Amino acid sequence: METTAYDDCWLRYEPVQSSARRSTYRTLCSHVFTSTAGPEFGVIRDELHTGLTGLLGREPHLWMHPPRSTDGFLAVGRRERMAVVRAGVDKHEIEALHAEGFIIRSVEWEGTDCLVITGATNAGMVYGTFHLLRLLATGEPIDELDIVEEPKNDTRTINHWDNPFRRSVERGYAGSSIFDWAQLPALRDRYRVYARMLAAVGINGIVLNNVNTQTPSRPGENPAIADMAGWQLLDSSQLPKVAALASVFRRYGIKIYLSVNFAAPVLMGELDTADPLADEVVQWWSETFDAVYDHVPDFGGVLVKADSEGQPGPHDYNRTHAAGANLLGRALAPHGGRVFWRAFVYGSHDDRAVQAYNTFAGLNGAFHENVTLQIKNGPIDFQPREPVSTLFGALSETNIACELQITQEYTGQGVHLCYLVPQWKEIFETDTHANGERTSVAELLAHGDQNGVAGVGNIGADPNWTGHYLAQANCYGFGRLVWNPDLEIESITEEWITQTFSDDPAVVETVASILHDSWPAVLDYMTGHLGLLHMMYNGNDVVENHYDPAPGEWPAYHGADDDGIGVDRTDYAEQYPEPLAEQYLSVDDCPTELLLFFHHLPWEYEYEGTTIIQRLYDNCTAGVETVRSMRDRWASLADDIDRKRHRHVAERLDEQLVEAKQWRDTLIAFFDEYADIPAQTQHSDESEP
Ligand code: GCU
């Protein structure tokens, strides 16, 4: 067993400071009566023991029957098994509850004040337990509770882009993979801790390996290892390892999924075709999944990147994506498994934005009922900001999931602070006008038990899990927002800060202000904040850089030329239903932050009292000023946050400031080169040592 050298993240369970609060909490939670019916109750009891010991400063008494002679107690269990739950929760409430929902309620039972946590399933009660602990950790009153909570999205997954045998993580900025395939099925305590962290924010699935299940080896890599690829996880030698991980995560309500390679029947050396309509291929997948389910009876299913960036797919056999996805869907259906089929395809059009819609909109209704189309939030690729994909409003008869990127591939990677919860909130709130009605992305996703949200994870083996300490907030915020997209950004932020650092109002306010300023700052200095994107370097490495400023490398993405800047995306805009198409196509009505995504405009085009070029200069400059102020605000917390964490973040912010200036200067020089209009901007660099 490894020693626990890693950070507790949002499960620190620091002692409650207010003595009044602590005393109420102690009255209701020092004695805990839990059911033992199922392995999840082991999780619940462990978590309550750890959490309450930390929060209340003494160990709780855990009972398997209602405690007597106490002033109050907490009860966790099913209604049919516990009289105390029946005293406060009606049968119909449980029947109406979502399978993963829970009720937390104050109940008087036999003259004693009790608090009950109940649900329709054990998983629901795991979520309920974490919810109650969060209330305590954030200092909320618990004496008159009546909470009924249900997830708004049915599938809430983290996609690990981990390359299993190399232990590397594609687009990972927090060290190597936490999953050690060489040692599995031997388990590490870290898996359990990770499962706790995810369950605490409502995640119910993880995909263990990279969507790129075939990746070329790199110079210097041991070929014996590098040649092993993610598709090999389907091999019978690897399934006990998958089963071992499932045994840990299952207790926390988290299902295991694998990314699979469409050509696996060929790659695994057994067939000479992967044609989805060939009988032997149908049989191969069916037998392969039978073997998976022998090892993991509740296996969630598969994620597939097909016909995309070199990965094989049904187009190799002149078949449609629907034929490919349905092949896997049918093979998984007898086991209750699911297919997440990615819509990330591009390449055959000058503007890559148009392709996903062109490929998939016509297949609406053609997918098997256990197939979900997993669509990146925007039409390009996890840029600092994009409009939402046109596919969201175009698939009324298809299960859909939105894929977001928690890891910061294009938003400063492991160095720049970029709090993404506001970006995701904006995506969820966007009105798609699907079917001619007001329908937000969140509403489309919440509709149907095969829909959901996936996030490309930002977790790695670094002691603090996320590389940049404050990037923990993105992992936390993803789970919370996906559980309920109606949550306010501010409340998610404050919860995270309180559980992570302190409930001191000055700390909460300062850290929140830094987090909330961070995405706009990145948009300012990395894009000029008028809808430009992909100003970053690609390079020739197997995994492109996507970090350093290099706006000259891909002019097609932002359309800079001697006349102006931006891309005329009429073809793409016309894929939206009205009134969205009209709005985006009109320079006057197009949202400012997407203006140059949709329009190519002259450098000196007059816009909101200034010119486009001057606005770009101003925004690039303002972004740096914001980072400087974020750094200074963080510095002011030196006495309020422990030295180790304070210093870690301070160093990152110093580095971010240096790089933000490079971004500003590179972009301004690039714009000037085309426009030949020198920047008239003032910045505070002179004051820097
Ligand atoms: C981006 C990213 C790749 C990734 C791909 C995908 O292009 O740079 O690393 O494989 O997206 O989402 O499939």
XYZ file of C-alpha atoms and ligand atoms in Angstrom:
702
model
C 0.000 0.000 0.000
C 1.396 3.416 -0.926
C 1.564 6.172 1.656
C -1.013 8.916 1.377
C 1.212 11.680 0.081
C -1.473 13.094 -2.159
C -3.820 15.954 -1.549
C -7.311 15.551 -0.079
C -8.788 18.055 -2.531
C -12.380 18.845 -1.575
C -12.506 16.090 1.036
C -10.282 17.769 3.618
C -12.937 17.758 6.342
C -11.263 20.457 8.413
C -12.663 20.997 11.928
C -15.779 23.171 12.013
C -14.700 26.484 13.541
C -17.996 27.894 14.824
C -18.747 26.332 18.187
C -22.510 26.870 17.766
C -22.494 25.020 14.457
C -20.240 22.290 15.779
C -22.569 21.719 18.674
C -25.681 21.277 16.440
C -23.712 19.056 14.113
C -22.543 16.967 17.037
C -26.073 16.593 18.378
C -27.368 15.249 15.091
C -24.334 13.422 13.725
C -22.306 11.986 16.605
C -24.442 8.872 16.440
C -25.033 7.326 13.056
C -27.356 4.460 12.314
C -26.739 2.936 8.893
C -27.990 -0.038 7.054
C -25.423 -2.652 6.030
C -27.365 -3.970 3.064
C -24.855 -3.729 0.253
C -21.215 -2.783 -0.322
C -22.171 0.878 -0.760
C -22.913 1.004 2.939
C -19.270 0.198 3.588
C -18.500 3.340 1.589
C -21.123 5.349 3.459
C -19.893 4.242 6.875
C -16.235 4.850 5.978
C -16.965 8.289 4.602
C -19.089 9.308 7.565
C -16.402 8.069 9.903
C -13.642 9.993 8.118
C -15.722 13.079 7.467
C -17.373 13.445 10.827
C -14.181 12.714 12.722
C -12.470 15.544 10.875
C -15.354 17.985 10.959
C -16.560 17.386 14.511
C -13.192 16.723 16.096
C -14.188 13.330 17.454
C -15.133 9.953 16.092
C -18.828 9.298 15.545
C -20.498 6.196 16.949
C -21.623 3.979 14.115
C -24.634 1.803 14.879
C -26.404 -1.008 13.081
C -29.612 -0.322 15.003
C -31.189 2.918 16.198
C -29.158 4.285 19.105
C -31.014 4.847 22.383
C -30.692 7.683 24.858
C -29.134 10.150 22.457
C -30.274 13.713 21.807
C -30.346 13.001 18.126
C -28.891 10.812 15.417
C -28.333 10.449 11.736
C -29.897 7.500 9.917
C -28.918 6.341 6.441
C -30.833 3.571 4.742
C -33.785 2.441 2.741
C -37.266 3.335 3.756
C -38.489 -0.260 3.815
C -35.741 -1.235 6.236
C -35.839 1.641 8.698
C -38.742 2.835 10.806
C -37.039 6.170 11.380
C -36.994 6.787 7.628
C -40.620 5.742 7.301
C -41.477 8.304 9.979
C -40.481 11.128 7.656
C -40.512 9.892 4.083
C -43.531 8.769 2.172
C -43.470 5.629 -0.007
C -44.592 7.615 -3.039
C -41.701 10.016 -2.685
C -39.252 7.142 -3.051
C -41.178 5.708 -5.966
C -41.061 9.063 -7.738
C -37.368 9.605 -7.026
C -34.662 9.306 -9.700
C -32.607 6.131 -9.204
C -29.613 8.215 -8.147
C -31.591 10.800 -6.214
C -31.762 11.154 -2.457
C -33.746 12.752 0.315
C -32.180 14.346 3.382
C -34.811 15.271 5.936
C -35.153 16.279 9.568
C -37.480 13.820 11.266
C -38.785 13.444 14.762
C -38.863 9.798 15.771
C -39.839 8.454 19.161
C -39.234 11.861 20.696
C -35.735 12.207 19.219
C -34.591 14.706 16.582
C -33.121 12.755 13.711
C -31.756 13.397 10.296
C -32.368 10.787 7.640
C -30.687 10.169 4.320
C -32.568 7.842 2.036
C -33.012 7.037 -1.622
C -34.315 4.528 -4.090
C -30.900 2.900 -4.529
C -27.742 2.547 -2.502
C -25.949 4.789 -5.009
C -28.448 7.530 -4.202
C -27.562 7.242 -0.540
C -23.839 7.489 -1.315
C -24.575 10.792 -3.045
C -26.768 11.847 -0.155
C -23.992 11.122 2.325
C -21.516 13.256 0.427
C -24.120 15.986 0.161
C -24.642 16.084 3.915
C -20.903 16.134 4.566
C -20.605 19.045 2.144
C -23.280 20.944 4.063
C -21.263 20.464 7.227
C -17.970 21.358 5.579
C -19.462 24.571 4.220
C -21.096 25.534 7.505
C -24.731 25.213 6.424
C -27.470 24.799 9.044
C -28.783 21.241 9.272
C -31.461 21.422 11.921
C -34.444 21.801 9.591
C -33.532 20.048 6.417
C -35.846 18.971 3.659
C -33.739 18.248 0.618
C -34.837 16.260 -2.415
C -32.019 16.042 -4.944
C -31.866 14.323 -8.304
C -29.225 14.526 -10.996
C -30.347 16.468 -14.051
C -28.072 14.500 -16.384
C -28.222 10.740 -16.374
C -24.701 9.970 -17.523
C -21.936 12.008 -15.981
C -18.611 10.601 -17.039
C -14.950 11.447 -16.926
C -13.082 10.426 -20.060
C -9.507 9.520 -19.274
C -7.247 10.083 -22.224
C -4.720 7.785 -20.549
C -2.430 5.621 -22.648
C -2.547 2.527 -20.458
C 0.766 0.809 -20.986
C 2.845 3.945 -21.278
C 1.115 5.488 -18.296
C 1.094 8.771 -20.170
C -1.969 10.969 -20.463
C -2.750 12.646 -23.756
C -3.367 16.302 -22.952
C -2.624 15.546 -19.331
C -0.760 18.184 -17.324
C -0.693 16.484 -13.957
C 1.890 13.773 -14.361
C 1.462 10.198 -15.442
C -1.727 8.166 -15.402
C -3.081 7.199 -12.023
C -3.949 3.756 -13.429
C -0.989 1.417 -13.181
C -1.734 -1.349 -15.669
C 1.589 -3.062 -15.017
C 0.645 -3.605 -11.374
C -3.075 -4.178 -11.789
C -5.018 -6.181 -10.698
C -3.097 -5.146 -7.585
C -5.005 -2.168 -6.254
C -3.752 1.137 -4.935
C -5.422 3.172 -2.276
C -5.340 6.055 -4.688
C -8.070 4.448 -6.808
C -10.380 4.430 -3.826
C -9.581 8.037 -3.006
C -10.245 9.020 -6.599
C -13.568 7.187 -6.517
C -14.486 9.131 -3.371
C -13.579 12.422 -4.979
C -15.711 11.664 -8.016
C -18.700 10.322 -6.108
C -18.608 13.416 -3.903
C -19.387 15.525 -6.972
C -21.808 13.102 -8.591
C -19.776 11.450 -11.364
C -21.195 8.045 -12.294
C -18.838 6.713 -14.958
C -15.212 6.709 -16.024
C -13.698 5.719 -19.334
C -10.332 4.255 -18.452
C -8.362 4.861 -21.628
C -7.652 7.329 -24.403
C -10.050 7.681 -27.318
C -6.936 7.309 -29.432
C -6.573 3.600 -28.870
C -3.785 3.479 -31.424
C -1.011 6.005 -30.996
C 2.373 5.907 -32.685
C 5.417 5.462 -30.502
C 7.665 8.420 -29.874
C 11.434 8.758 -30.060
C 13.101 7.306 -27.013
C 10.185 5.153 -25.952
C 10.667 1.505 -25.166
C 9.012 -0.091 -28.223
C 7.938 -3.131 -26.235
C 5.736 -0.857 -24.167
C 4.953 1.850 -26.699
C 3.666 -0.711 -29.161
C 1.069 -1.845 -26.680
C -2.007 0.251 -27.215
C -5.335 0.975 -25.602
C -7.242 -1.405 -27.859
C -5.477 -4.266 -26.125
C -7.490 -3.713 -22.969
C -10.118 -5.955 -24.552
C -7.665 -8.831 -24.460
C -8.522 -11.577 -21.985
C -5.205 -10.995 -20.201
C -6.257 -7.433 -19.340
C -9.844 -8.038 -18.269
C -8.991 -9.074 -14.690
C -7.346 -5.657 -14.378
C -10.447 -3.899 -15.610
C -12.446 -6.029 -13.166
C -10.181 -5.003 -10.292
C -10.774 -1.316 -10.988
C -14.499 -1.937 -11.358
C -14.532 -3.533 -7.907
C -13.319 -0.262 -6.401
C -15.431 2.185 -8.385
C -18.670 0.205 -8.313
C -19.095 0.748 -4.577
C -19.168 4.485 -5.287
C -21.822 4.150 -7.986
C -19.250 4.641 -10.762
C -19.360 2.438 -13.847
C -16.331 1.494 -15.881
C -16.175 2.066 -19.634
C -13.427 1.418 -22.187
C -12.441 3.218 -25.357
C -12.308 0.598 -28.075
C -10.837 0.504 -31.533
C -13.236 -0.046 -34.383
C -10.720 -2.308 -36.105
C -10.177 -4.437 -32.996
C -11.329 -7.644 -34.748
C -8.420 -7.194 -37.139
C -5.916 -5.679 -34.720
C -6.405 -8.481 -32.278
C -5.345 -10.780 -35.048
C -8.480 -12.787 -35.392
C -10.267 -11.520 -38.503
C -9.243 -9.884 -41.730
C -12.091 -7.378 -41.742
C -13.875 -5.073 -39.317
C -16.757 -4.432 -41.727
C -19.753 -3.779 -39.480
C -22.055 -5.742 -41.744
C -19.925 -8.889 -41.895
C -21.372 -11.775 -39.881
C -18.039 -12.797 -38.432
C -17.487 -9.235 -37.186
C -20.902 -9.171 -35.545
C -20.090 -12.462 -33.856
C -16.608 -11.311 -32.818
C -17.943 -8.269 -30.982
C -20.672 -10.257 -29.366
C -18.225 -12.856 -28.023
C -15.744 -10.194 -27.007
C -18.352 -8.347 -24.955
C -19.581 -11.611 -23.448
C -16.052 -12.072 -22.100
C -15.937 -8.507 -20.781
C -19.203 -9.019 -18.915
C -17.950 -12.304 -17.473
C -15.325 -10.205 -15.720
C -17.317 -7.031 -15.125
C -21.043 -7.783 -14.917
C -21.977 -4.103 -14.664
C -19.574 -2.858 -17.347
C -20.906 0.485 -18.605
C -19.985 0.171 -22.261
C -17.637 1.704 -24.780
C -16.490 5.038 -26.158
C -15.440 5.134 -29.798
C -13.432 7.568 -31.868
C -13.987 6.333 -35.400
C -12.996 7.752 -38.779
C -11.315 10.587 -36.987
C -7.689 11.725 -36.925
C -6.355 8.420 -38.217
C -8.468 6.099 -36.097
C -10.234 3.411 -38.152
C -13.980 3.381 -38.593
C -16.920 2.226 -40.684
C -15.982 4.557 -43.548
C -13.043 2.240 -44.177
C -15.709 -0.229 -45.354
C -17.991 2.331 -47.006
C -20.443 2.053 -44.131
C -22.048 4.876 -42.212
C -21.335 5.910 -38.651
C -24.759 4.536 -37.747
C -23.837 1.107 -39.119
C -20.625 1.188 -37.100
C -22.177 2.360 -33.864
C -25.137 0.009 -34.138
C -22.835 -2.970 -34.568
C -21.418 -2.297 -31.113
C -24.781 -1.237 -29.722
C -26.392 -4.540 -30.646
C -23.522 -6.534 -29.193
C -23.761 -4.627 -25.900
C -27.545 -4.501 -25.655
C -28.073 -7.968 -24.131
C -25.821 -6.910 -21.256
C -27.328 -3.462 -20.774
C -24.151 -1.788 -22.072
C -23.952 1.473 -23.975
C -22.031 2.983 -26.873
C -20.754 6.549 -26.791
C -19.927 7.307 -30.400
C -17.958 10.494 -30.912
C -19.003 13.082 -33.479
C -15.525 14.622 -33.711
C -14.863 14.312 -37.447
C -13.411 16.875 -39.808
C -11.116 17.168 -42.764
C -12.952 17.264 -46.062
C -14.017 20.923 -46.075
C -12.152 24.232 -45.982
C -13.950 25.122 -42.768
C -13.799 22.150 -40.435
C -16.668 23.587 -38.407
C -19.219 22.333 -40.917
C -18.306 18.698 -41.065
C -19.757 17.094 -37.953
C -23.220 18.375 -38.843
C -22.852 17.327 -42.462
C -21.844 13.850 -41.367
C -24.307 13.208 -38.557
C -27.431 15.359 -38.965
C -28.677 13.107 -41.763
C -28.293 10.079 -39.490
C -30.765 11.438 -36.951
C -32.920 8.529 -35.843
C -30.654 5.897 -37.392
C -28.853 4.899 -34.210
C -29.641 1.944 -31.983
C -31.368 2.867 -28.719
C -28.275 2.259 -26.584
C -26.059 4.454 -28.772
C -25.339 8.018 -27.687
C -23.651 10.507 -29.979
C -20.970 12.288 -27.979
C -20.556 15.808 -29.358
C -17.814 18.265 -28.426
C -19.295 21.484 -27.109
C -18.181 23.478 -30.129
C -17.612 22.777 -33.813
C -13.809 23.141 -33.758
C -11.977 21.656 -30.803
C -12.165 22.810 -27.176
C -11.057 26.329 -28.029
C -11.127 29.033 -25.336
C -14.562 29.926 -26.675
C -16.715 28.572 -29.481
C -20.403 28.765 -30.287
C -22.194 25.532 -29.366
C -22.147 22.827 -32.000
C -24.951 22.944 -34.549
C -25.489 19.238 -33.911
C -27.130 19.842 -30.544
C -30.274 21.197 -32.131
C -30.294 18.752 -35.034
C -30.691 15.352 -33.404
C -34.221 15.132 -32.069
C -34.343 11.332 -32.543
C -30.855 10.537 -31.297
C -29.375 10.180 -27.824
C -26.791 12.886 -27.274
C -24.009 13.679 -24.839
C -21.943 16.833 -24.658
C -18.172 16.377 -24.403
C -16.368 19.108 -22.488
C -12.675 19.360 -21.791
C -11.723 19.686 -18.144
C -8.055 19.387 -18.947
C -6.797 22.665 -20.371
C -5.404 21.696 -23.760
C -6.057 25.069 -25.382
C -6.428 27.220 -22.297
C -2.953 27.302 -20.834
C -2.432 23.648 -19.925
C -0.710 23.117 -16.581
C 0.435 26.700 -16.119
C -2.365 29.172 -16.760
C -5.261 29.430 -14.395
C -8.461 29.160 -16.389
C -11.552 28.349 -14.358
C -13.887 26.726 -16.845
C -17.153 26.468 -14.939
C -18.370 29.796 -16.431
C -17.551 28.483 -19.913
C -19.582 25.324 -19.315
C -22.440 27.281 -17.804
C -22.541 29.445 -20.933
C -22.640 26.319 -23.106
C -25.426 24.729 -21.088
C -27.484 27.902 -21.106
C -27.204 28.529 -24.835
C -30.582 28.435 -26.507
C -30.413 26.034 -29.473
C -33.911 26.901 -30.738
C -34.218 23.210 -31.558
C -37.646 22.420 -33.030
C -38.343 26.142 -33.222
C -38.690 26.497 -29.472
C -36.649 27.855 -26.614
C -34.484 24.874 -25.701
C -31.175 25.244 -23.955
C -28.342 22.769 -24.422
C -28.865 21.736 -20.796
C -32.514 20.923 -21.495
C -31.628 18.819 -24.524
C -29.033 16.902 -22.531
C -31.271 16.353 -19.548
C -33.930 14.820 -21.742
C -33.710 11.029 -21.713
C -31.825 8.465 -19.724
C -29.302 7.797 -22.484
C -28.138 11.410 -22.647
C -25.480 13.050 -20.553
C -22.230 14.932 -20.275
C -18.639 13.718 -20.530
C -15.563 15.626 -19.421
C -12.033 14.913 -20.605
C -10.312 14.562 -17.255
C -7.512 16.667 -15.789
C -6.374 14.110 -13.213
C -2.918 12.604 -13.031
C -0.473 11.056 -10.599
C 0.817 14.401 -9.296
C 0.433 14.660 -5.511
C -2.186 17.380 -5.945
C -3.960 15.398 -8.741
C -4.336 18.283 -11.213
C -0.867 19.818 -11.663
C -1.989 23.382 -11.052
C -3.523 23.363 -7.613
C -6.395 25.632 -8.595
C -7.258 23.338 -11.511
C -8.869 21.106 -8.884
C -11.711 23.608 -9.056
C -12.372 22.563 -12.653
C -12.710 18.899 -11.742
C -14.929 19.760 -8.792
C -17.004 22.258 -10.725
C -17.503 19.894 -13.638
C -19.101 17.274 -11.426
C -21.288 19.728 -9.551
C -22.493 21.568 -12.641
C -23.179 18.399 -14.564
C -25.175 17.004 -11.664
C -27.245 20.166 -11.835
C -26.607 22.725 -14.592
C -28.970 25.128 -12.817
C -26.502 25.636 -9.964
C -25.098 29.145 -9.804
C -21.450 29.486 -10.764
C -20.825 31.498 -7.620
C -22.181 28.850 -5.297
C -20.069 26.105 -6.886
C -17.001 28.326 -6.597
C -17.664 29.213 -2.977
C -18.321 25.608 -2.005
C -15.054 24.562 -3.528
C -13.034 27.317 -1.883
C -14.588 26.722 1.521
C -13.896 22.998 1.407
C -10.429 23.469 -0.049
C -9.003 26.511 1.717
C -11.105 28.216 4.332
C -14.485 29.686 5.139
C -12.913 33.046 5.986
C -15.049 35.466 3.914
C -11.996 37.430 2.789
C -10.331 34.274 1.462
C -13.510 33.072 -0.211
C -14.113 36.431 -1.858
C -10.538 36.869 -3.042
C -10.072 33.364 -4.421
C -13.501 33.519 -6.078
C -12.628 36.808 -7.754
C -9.379 35.305 -9.068
C -11.137 32.217 -10.416
C -13.928 34.222 -12.017
C -11.528 36.622 -13.739
C -9.354 33.854 -15.135
C -11.314 32.675 -18.198
C -12.008 36.230 -19.464
C -8.299 36.990 -19.008
C -7.266 33.970 -21.070
C -9.798 34.923 -23.746
C -8.331 38.422 -23.810
C -4.669 37.631 -24.233
C -4.917 34.334 -26.149
C -7.592 35.378 -28.636
C -8.243 39.134 -28.448
C -11.710 38.199 -27.148
C -13.720 38.790 -30.311
C -14.187 35.146 -31.307
C -10.792 34.303 -32.779
C -9.382 30.901 -31.987
C -6.513 28.497 -32.472
C -3.799 31.110 -32.243
C -1.545 28.506 -30.639
C 1.352 26.532 -31.976
C 0.805 23.078 -33.414
C 4.303 21.873 -34.248
C 5.194 18.517 -35.703
C 5.186 16.339 -32.618
C 2.867 13.359 -32.466
C 0.850 15.248 -29.901
C 0.675 18.856 -31.034
C 1.758 21.653 -28.716
C -1.428 23.765 -28.569
C 0.173 25.959 -25.936
C 2.641 28.570 -27.185
C 1.473 31.574 -29.187
C 1.904 31.088 -32.945
C -0.944 32.879 -34.712
C 0.857 32.781 -38.045
C 0.769 29.013 -38.215
C -2.907 28.462 -39.042
C -4.309 31.553 -40.798
C -7.362 29.571 -41.916
C -8.581 29.375 -38.341
C -8.691 33.118 -37.770
C -8.625 34.507 -41.276
C -6.013 37.269 -40.847
C -5.003 38.923 -44.120
C -4.094 42.388 -45.308
C -7.751 43.395 -45.511
C -8.996 42.244 -42.188
C -9.488 39.463 -39.721
C -12.018 36.768 -38.858
C -13.616 33.948 -40.814
C -16.725 34.195 -42.921
C -18.565 31.158 -41.620
C -21.781 31.597 -43.580
C -21.930 27.873 -44.435
C -21.589 26.942 -40.821
C -23.968 29.614 -39.502
C -26.655 28.397 -41.880
C -26.654 25.039 -40.137
C -28.306 26.685 -37.107
C -32.064 26.977 -36.977
C -33.631 30.435 -37.072
C -33.398 32.857 -35.394
C -29.860 31.764 -34.489
C -28.595 31.616 -38.064
C -29.843 35.130 -38.752
C -28.374 36.438 -35.531
C -24.919 35.001 -36.175
C -24.940 36.117 -39.806
C -25.635 39.722 -38.900
C -22.577 41.685 -37.812
C -24.811 43.926 -35.741
C -26.588 41.129 -33.911
C -23.769 38.629 -33.593
C -22.563 38.442 -29.972
C -19.354 40.450 -29.634
C -17.464 37.500 -28.218
C -18.195 35.472 -31.395
C -17.957 38.302 -33.933
C -14.769 37.187 -35.688
C -15.692 33.528 -35.441
C -18.518 34.249 -37.875
C -17.297 37.296 -39.792
C -14.266 38.524 -41.669
C -14.127 42.259 -41.023
C -11.767 45.040 -42.120
C -9.127 45.910 -39.581
C -10.533 49.404 -39.200
C -14.163 48.367 -39.165
C -15.904 50.643 -36.697
C -17.296 48.646 -33.864
C -18.828 49.864 -30.624
C -17.002 53.179 -30.644
C -13.637 51.876 -31.716
C -12.108 49.790 -34.499
C -11.686 46.040 -34.621
C -7.916 46.307 -34.550
C -7.904 48.679 -31.608
C -10.352 46.508 -29.735
C -8.088 43.488 -30.257
C -5.094 45.462 -29.019
C -7.033 46.674 -26.001
C -8.295 43.237 -25.088
C -4.887 41.581 -25.391
C -3.490 44.279 -23.146
C -6.329 44.092 -20.647
C -5.855 40.329 -20.285
C -2.327 40.817 -19.013
C -3.455 43.506 -16.593
C -6.039 41.080 -15.216
C -3.439 38.371 -14.691
C -1.241 40.879 -12.898
C -4.087 41.764 -10.614
C -4.909 38.054 -10.060
C -1.306 37.498 -9.041
C -1.412 40.446 -6.630
C -4.698 39.349 -5.116
C -3.280 35.883 -4.552
C -0.170 37.401 -2.960
C -2.406 39.174 -0.458
C -3.477 35.756 0.896
C 0.008 34.746 2.017
C -1.005 34.679 5.682
C -4.326 32.945 5.094
C -3.305 29.862 3.120
C -0.668 27.310 4.068
C 2.739 28.080 2.682
C 3.022 25.067 0.407
C -0.189 25.651 -1.480
C 0.177 29.405 -1.468
C 3.617 29.218 -2.969
C 2.657 26.656 -5.571
C -0.105 28.878 -6.923
C 1.977 32.048 -6.599
C 4.683 30.495 -8.759
C 2.168 29.443 -11.373
C 0.678 32.940 -11.482
C 4.145 34.464 -11.882
C 4.721 32.169 -14.813
C 1.301 32.900 -16.249
C 2.029 36.619 -16.154
C 5.268 36.165 -18.063
C 3.540 34.034 -20.667
C 0.470 36.254 -20.901
C 2.800 39.101 -21.858
C 4.319 36.899 -24.545
C 0.846 36.137 -25.838
C -0.099 39.804 -25.860
C 3.076 40.875 -27.613
C 2.942 38.063 -30.166
C -0.670 38.710 -31.060
C -0.253 42.468 -31.230
C 2.799 42.114 -33.490
C 0.893 39.643 -35.658
C -2.119 41.923 -36.052
C 0.131 44.890 -36.752
C 2.046 42.943 -39.393
C -1.128 42.547 -41.445
C -2.953 45.708 -40.531
C 0.053 47.998 -40.430
C -1.585 49.984 -37.676
C 0.654 50.270 -34.626
C -0.919 49.546 -31.267
C -1.943 52.480 -29.087
C -2.059 50.764 -25.756
C -0.699 51.297 -22.312
C 0.352 48.545 -19.994
C 1.969 48.291 -16.602
C 5.000 46.182 -17.523
C 7.343 49.025 -16.616
C 6.485 48.615 -12.963
C 7.570 44.968 -13.007
C 10.948 44.092 -11.486
C -7.859 17.212 -30.212
C -6.644 16.871 -29.401
C -6.228 15.440 -29.588
C -7.430 14.526 -29.385
C -8.588 14.960 -30.245
C -9.853 14.198 -29.941
O -7.567 17.254 -31.563
O -5.597 17.728 -29.770
O -5.205 15.163 -28.662
O -7.083 13.221 -29.682
O -8.874 16.300 -29.993
O -10.682 14.754 -29.231
O -10.041 13.091 -30.405
